[in-house]
XYZ file of C-alpha atoms in Angstrom:
446
model
C 0.000 0.000 0.000
C 1.398 3.377 -0.975
C 1.698 6.448 1.246
C -1.489 7.894 -0.235
C -3.421 4.667 0.551
C -2.079 4.593 4.105
C -3.109 8.203 4.577
C -6.635 7.453 3.363
C -6.922 4.462 5.732
C -5.681 6.527 8.672
C -8.138 9.338 7.848
C -10.986 6.808 7.601
C -10.229 5.498 11.119
C -10.050 9.013 12.517
C -13.310 9.960 10.803
C -15.036 6.899 12.239
C -13.745 7.727 15.706
C -14.893 11.328 15.388
C -18.304 10.163 14.175
C -18.727 7.939 17.251
C -17.527 10.712 19.571
C -20.041 13.150 18.169
C -22.993 10.787 17.888
C -22.658 8.740 21.088
C -21.610 5.139 21.671
C -24.921 3.361 21.146
C -27.428 3.070 18.315
C -31.076 2.075 17.924
C -30.022 -1.414 16.817
C -28.415 -2.135 20.206
C -30.251 -3.657 23.175
C -28.990 -0.714 25.235
C -31.812 1.817 25.689
C -30.744 5.414 25.094
C -32.061 7.624 27.915
C -32.544 11.394 27.858
C -34.183 13.981 30.128
C -37.290 13.586 27.975
C -37.807 9.855 28.519
C -35.891 9.114 31.737
C -38.821 9.686 34.081
C -41.192 7.596 31.971
C -38.783 4.763 31.192
C -36.898 4.443 34.494
C -38.562 6.202 37.421
C -42.109 5.099 36.604
C -41.036 1.589 35.664
C -41.504 -1.519 37.788
C -38.382 -3.023 36.186
C -34.852 -3.139 37.519
C -32.589 -0.791 35.567
C -28.823 -0.615 35.097
C -27.917 2.808 33.724
C -24.519 3.908 32.449
C -23.742 7.632 32.473
C -21.018 8.175 29.851
C -19.210 10.741 27.735
C -18.499 9.844 24.067
C -14.910 11.112 24.280
C -14.119 9.057 27.403
C -11.654 6.232 26.720
C -12.903 4.070 29.603
C -16.482 4.481 28.297
C -15.416 3.412 24.811
C -13.754 0.277 26.235
C -16.868 -0.505 28.293
C -19.245 -0.157 25.301
C -18.926 -3.707 23.835
C -19.245 -5.258 27.309
C -22.280 -3.100 28.108
C -23.918 -4.163 24.825
C -23.247 -7.846 25.566
C -24.753 -7.478 29.046
C -27.814 -5.728 27.620
C -28.383 -8.553 25.138
C -27.942 -11.237 27.822
C -30.361 -9.455 30.184
C -32.961 -8.608 27.535
C -36.463 -9.216 28.898
C -35.098 -9.659 32.431
C -33.343 -6.422 33.417
C -33.414 -3.118 31.526
C -30.008 -1.766 30.514
C -29.762 1.892 29.572
C -27.234 4.610 28.834
C -27.194 8.386 29.243
C -24.872 10.652 27.284
C -24.082 12.777 30.348
C -21.831 15.042 28.312
C -24.824 16.018 26.205
C -27.420 15.781 28.988
C -25.484 17.342 31.839
C -28.602 18.177 33.858
C -29.494 14.499 34.091
C -25.971 13.581 35.108
C -25.928 16.347 37.692
C -29.237 15.172 39.123
C -27.589 11.876 40.061
C -24.275 13.308 41.211
C -22.239 12.031 38.272
C -18.689 13.329 38.611
C -16.728 10.944 36.398
C -17.183 8.572 33.465
C -18.404 5.965 33.165
C -20.693 5.968 36.209
C -23.102 3.045 36.536
C -26.160 3.193 38.762
C -28.701 0.526 39.696
C -32.332 1.640 39.947
C -34.094 -1.012 42.005
C -37.210 -1.148 44.170
C -36.941 2.462 45.250
C -36.159 4.418 42.119
C -35.332 7.502 44.194
C -32.381 5.760 45.838
C -30.179 4.595 42.999
C -27.177 2.529 44.088
C -23.688 2.916 42.647
C -22.356 -0.139 40.812
C -18.790 -0.817 41.940
C -18.143 -4.178 40.253
C -16.055 -5.270 37.326
C -16.399 -3.860 33.830
C -16.875 -7.175 31.997
C -20.243 -8.348 30.681
C -20.123 -11.338 33.050
C -19.580 -9.158 36.131
C -22.327 -6.761 35.047
C -24.815 -9.598 34.475
C -23.971 -11.167 37.847
C -24.562 -7.846 39.637
C -27.856 -7.334 37.780
C -29.163 -10.784 38.722
C -28.124 -10.266 42.347
C -29.956 -6.928 42.469
C -32.977 -8.547 40.789
C -33.034 -11.256 43.445
C -33.046 -8.592 46.189
C -35.881 -6.733 44.451
C -38.000 -9.895 44.259
C -37.383 -10.681 47.933
C -38.413 -7.124 48.843
C -41.632 -7.558 46.909
C -42.386 -10.841 48.664
C -41.873 -9.184 52.048
C -43.970 -6.155 51.070
C -41.085 -3.662 50.937
C -41.416 -2.817 47.261
C -40.595 0.779 46.543
C -40.953 1.896 42.924
C -43.609 4.034 41.306
C -46.108 2.971 38.700
C -47.645 5.248 36.139
C -50.956 6.802 37.105
C -50.564 6.356 40.860
C -50.129 9.270 43.158
C -46.607 9.264 44.513
C -47.666 9.206 48.149
C -49.700 6.071 47.512
C -46.962 4.168 45.777
C -44.430 3.387 48.475
C -40.860 4.596 48.344
C -40.067 5.358 51.965
C -41.611 5.761 55.371
C -43.650 8.968 55.281
C -45.308 8.593 58.699
C -43.995 11.951 59.922
C -44.932 13.955 56.812
C -48.321 15.576 57.481
C -50.652 15.527 54.481
C -52.610 18.783 54.213
C -55.676 19.641 52.144
C -57.803 22.668 51.340
C -59.996 21.737 54.296
C -57.300 20.979 56.881
C -54.633 23.572 56.050
C -55.894 26.618 57.946
C -56.868 24.643 61.027
C -53.408 23.092 61.319
C -51.030 25.741 59.994
C -52.452 29.234 60.302
C -51.985 30.658 63.826
C -50.106 27.551 64.913
C -47.358 28.173 67.437
C -45.228 25.657 65.581
C -43.125 26.280 62.476
C -44.353 24.557 59.316
C -42.345 23.650 56.224
C -44.860 22.748 53.512
C -44.047 21.105 50.195
C -46.485 21.714 47.337
C -46.096 18.855 44.851
C -47.615 17.236 41.778
C -47.794 13.421 41.594
C -46.380 13.343 38.040
C -43.405 15.608 38.873
C -40.022 13.866 38.646
C -38.272 16.354 40.935
C -41.029 15.832 43.515
C -40.438 12.096 43.393
C -36.718 12.640 43.884
C -37.437 14.877 46.870
C -39.897 12.485 48.526
C -37.466 10.162 50.404
C -35.360 13.133 51.501
C -38.454 14.970 52.760
C -39.706 11.869 54.608
C -36.360 11.164 56.285
C -35.963 14.818 57.246
C -39.491 14.895 58.708
C -38.664 12.086 61.128
C -35.347 13.587 62.194
C -36.764 17.100 62.605
C -39.712 15.829 64.642
C -37.311 14.116 67.051
C -34.800 16.946 67.347
C -37.344 19.752 67.753
C -39.839 17.777 69.858
C -42.442 18.391 67.165
C -42.017 22.178 67.166
C -41.068 22.199 63.481
C -43.366 20.184 61.223
C -42.862 18.999 57.666
C -46.011 18.706 55.561
C -47.093 18.117 51.971
C -49.910 19.371 49.752
C -50.939 17.751 46.467
C -51.336 20.985 44.535
C -53.102 19.276 41.635
C -55.951 18.262 43.950
C -55.920 21.170 46.411
C -55.976 23.942 43.848
C -57.416 26.533 46.220
C -54.228 26.410 48.309
C -52.035 26.354 45.230
C -53.776 29.483 43.947
C -53.673 31.272 47.306
C -49.901 30.850 47.594
C -49.077 31.385 43.919
C -47.655 27.936 43.234
C -46.292 27.906 39.686
C -43.761 25.054 39.732
C -43.099 21.818 41.562
C -41.935 21.128 44.108
C -42.376 24.473 45.869
C -41.567 24.601 49.584
C -42.876 27.399 51.790
C -42.171 28.200 55.439
C -45.052 29.290 57.664
C -44.508 30.998 61.045
C -47.135 32.542 63.260
C -47.701 36.234 62.601
C -45.487 36.310 59.502
C -46.068 36.039 55.769
C -44.967 32.689 54.293
C -41.537 32.664 52.694
C -40.037 30.383 50.043
C -37.480 27.790 51.053
C -34.656 28.076 48.549
C -32.102 25.748 50.139
C -30.773 22.367 49.054
C -33.037 19.362 48.510
C -31.111 16.744 50.513
C -32.293 15.621 53.924
C -29.254 17.227 55.556
C -30.043 20.586 53.912
C -33.684 20.378 54.976
C -32.817 19.336 58.530
C -30.268 22.144 58.873
C -32.847 24.755 57.799
C -35.478 23.293 60.116
C -33.098 23.381 63.074
C -32.217 26.992 62.266
C -35.915 27.844 62.293
C -36.341 25.992 65.560
C -33.427 27.688 67.289
C -34.465 31.116 66.012
C -37.855 30.648 67.654
C -36.814 28.626 70.685
C -36.020 30.114 74.088
C -32.474 29.619 75.353
C -31.912 26.301 77.122
C -32.460 26.111 80.853
C -29.495 26.421 83.182
C -30.101 23.890 85.959
C -28.403 23.338 89.287
C -27.380 19.736 89.945
C -29.418 19.017 93.071
C -30.067 15.328 92.374
C -29.056 12.428 90.166
C -32.214 12.854 88.109
C -31.277 16.403 87.061
C -27.855 15.291 85.867
C -28.939 12.164 84.021
C -32.093 13.539 82.412
C -30.179 16.531 81.061
C -27.096 14.696 79.846
C -29.007 11.745 78.389
C -31.286 14.046 76.377
C -28.522 16.103 74.749
C -25.476 15.408 72.648
C -23.326 17.339 75.135
C -23.991 18.706 78.576
C -21.927 21.653 79.755
C -21.233 21.377 83.479
C -19.785 24.254 85.499
C -18.480 24.022 89.040
C -18.714 27.461 90.636
C -16.908 28.688 93.756
C -18.573 28.267 97.127
C -21.134 30.958 97.906
C -19.017 32.180 100.827
C -16.181 32.898 98.414
C -18.175 34.942 95.889
C -21.438 36.053 97.467
C -24.651 36.248 95.453
C -23.394 38.944 93.087
C -20.250 37.001 92.183
C -22.189 33.796 91.591
C -24.771 35.595 89.471
C -22.018 37.039 87.307
C -20.770 33.515 86.555
C -24.308 32.325 85.849
C -24.853 35.288 83.513
C -21.788 34.241 81.500
C -23.195 30.725 81.199
C -26.601 31.992 80.144
C -25.045 34.157 77.423
C -23.112 31.160 76.116
C -26.247 29.000 76.251
C -28.042 31.596 74.127
C -25.134 31.874 71.693
C -24.929 28.097 71.201
C -28.629 27.252 71.500
C -28.665 25.873 67.952
C -26.454 23.078 69.240
C -29.194 22.081 71.670
C -26.781 21.187 74.454
C -27.715 20.791 78.111
C -26.416 23.301 80.682
C -25.759 22.484 84.344
C -23.932 23.907 87.335
C -23.050 22.953 90.869
C -21.268 24.519 93.823
C -17.724 23.542 94.650
C -17.722 20.630 97.077
C -21.439 19.859 96.693
C -20.750 17.057 94.197
C -17.147 16.162 94.949
C -17.333 12.688 93.332
C -18.550 14.265 90.094
C -15.714 16.789 90.221
C -13.187 13.986 90.615
C -14.649 11.980 87.732
C -14.256 15.031 85.487
C -10.699 15.759 86.554
C -11.587 18.983 88.321
C -10.191 17.646 91.569
C -11.364 20.127 94.201
C -9.495 23.245 93.112
C -9.341 25.849 90.357
C -12.883 27.215 90.561
C -14.812 28.155 88.528
C -14.311 25.161 86.231
C -16.180 23.812 83.212
C -16.436 20.421 81.525
C -18.307 19.396 78.365
C -19.549 15.821 78.716
C -20.743 13.361 76.093
C -22.872 11.010 78.181
C -23.245 8.474 75.370
C -19.504 8.011 75.010
C -18.736 8.913 78.641
C -15.996 11.291 77.546
C -15.359 14.884 78.547
C -13.273 17.921 77.677
C -12.108 20.540 80.186
C -12.054 24.303 79.786
C -8.375 25.266 79.892
C -8.822 29.000 79.359
C -10.502 31.647 81.454
C -14.073 31.329 82.725
C -15.187 34.318 80.663
C -17.285 34.889 77.571
C -14.172 34.901 75.401
C -12.549 31.898 77.063
C -15.709 29.770 77.053
C -16.568 30.790 73.499
C -13.164 29.626 72.265
C -13.589 26.352 74.171
C -17.070 25.656 72.784
C -16.128 26.734 69.278
C -13.326 24.171 69.251
C -15.764 21.511 70.437
C -18.219 22.474 67.699
C -15.715 21.616 64.983
C -14.517 18.437 66.652
C -11.256 19.766 68.052
C -9.887 19.657 71.556
C -8.609 16.801 73.685
C -11.005 14.507 75.524
C -10.670 11.998 78.333
C -12.894 9.211 79.641
C -15.144 9.983 82.589
C -13.568 8.494 85.707
C -15.016 5.063 86.395
C -16.708 4.985 82.992
C -20.004 6.304 84.383
C -21.397 9.186 86.377
C -20.739 8.739 90.114
C -23.306 8.911 92.880
C -24.899 12.360 93.022
C -25.739 13.934 96.358
C -29.176 15.371 96.991
C -28.706 19.003 97.976
C -30.939 22.002 98.481
C -31.192 24.414 95.574
C -29.455 27.748 95.987
C -31.879 30.356 97.333
C -30.229 33.228 95.455
C -28.866 34.832 98.628
C -25.422 35.488 100.044
C -23.995 32.675 102.110
C -23.860 32.763 105.880
C -21.283 31.277 108.178
C -22.666 28.506 110.375
C -23.977 29.812 113.696
C -21.867 28.597 116.610
C -23.532 27.492 119.843
C -23.336 30.065 122.683
C -21.114 28.960 125.609
C -22.413 29.758 129.101
C -19.429 30.810 131.316
C -21.486 31.959 134.333
C -20.591 28.900 136.412
C -16.894 29.137 135.775
C -14.779 30.594 138.582
C -12.136 32.372 136.660
C -10.153 33.212 139.805
C -9.839 29.514 140.702
C -8.942 28.734 137.083
C -6.161 31.339 137.203
C -4.755 29.902 140.417
C -4.776 26.385 139.025
C -3.025 27.547 135.916
C -0.404 29.269 137.963
């Protein structure tokens, strides 16, 4: 073959490669189903079938090497498991929706289509088929046990499974005002449409957040949902134009749009902010019994315990100044929802010893994690600045910790609560000297 023939052959190979790169890696004749933003919801999310979906880029070398294996797997699984592919370079919004950061990314859409699993197995057709059959077996077992999750076309999303929604409150035109308007609680309300793909993606996040928020706020922040296609009066009243729309309702204020992230962590964080903004500062309790200590520390991630000087050393004004510092810090860190306790030096000496305070250096402060039975000690000054630095370090997971002495809280003494007054020295008994003959005593001494 001459130089001109070699050049033509080389250019033909390059042209073929460029054609594939521009037009994707799969064709209509393959058993791989091409997926796009237009058909993804209908084909995958509303399907009862198990799906394996490859997110690829035509220019990606690893994707090009996977293509023949992916086609073989699709042919082997035809009629059993659906195998699809998304050109995520062309359809970046679809790739972004599922967190695709590299190519190829393979996801398994099983019983709950809103919780796709990452495929981490081999890139041969045999490995892909094995993983598909294993996932199919799990899906069938879930169906037998009644845990099936997917959505079927025509069913309202909140009737079709897909997560435990027991803590999401369903609202209607008739029940909305009675529950939400003038409620002392904060309400986060999602307006959705059953056919909306983004609503379906949000559903498990909303349900999981509802449960967590209910627990952490003691029900003071509620997550609810309104089917805006059925309850059109509410949708019209609040100007709902797209789905999902989330609005925040607080007593005495106009509703505002929630414009944060759509993951459960984003939703929980916003709910806790709303809760802390409306919540009073935590109580500052004196440790007068074992019940006070345990109920406070068991109910909070951390309990902040201060040991203040004896009342005879500071008087009421001095003690109140220390308590004021603690109250300011409790207000500053109320979003953390920690417990706050104090005791007088010497009143709970066993507790002091277990926290390494050891009977000196008052005032002192320890932050205790009762679940792990570990604590950290304030090393700086007992002042707003010193305590703030200490708590800020704890908030970001810094600072040294030590185990609570004995691995558990010691016995707590029952003491009387401080009455808010200055301390008084104990009254000594009067000694009657009227019967003493001092003259005789002097003579004896001499």
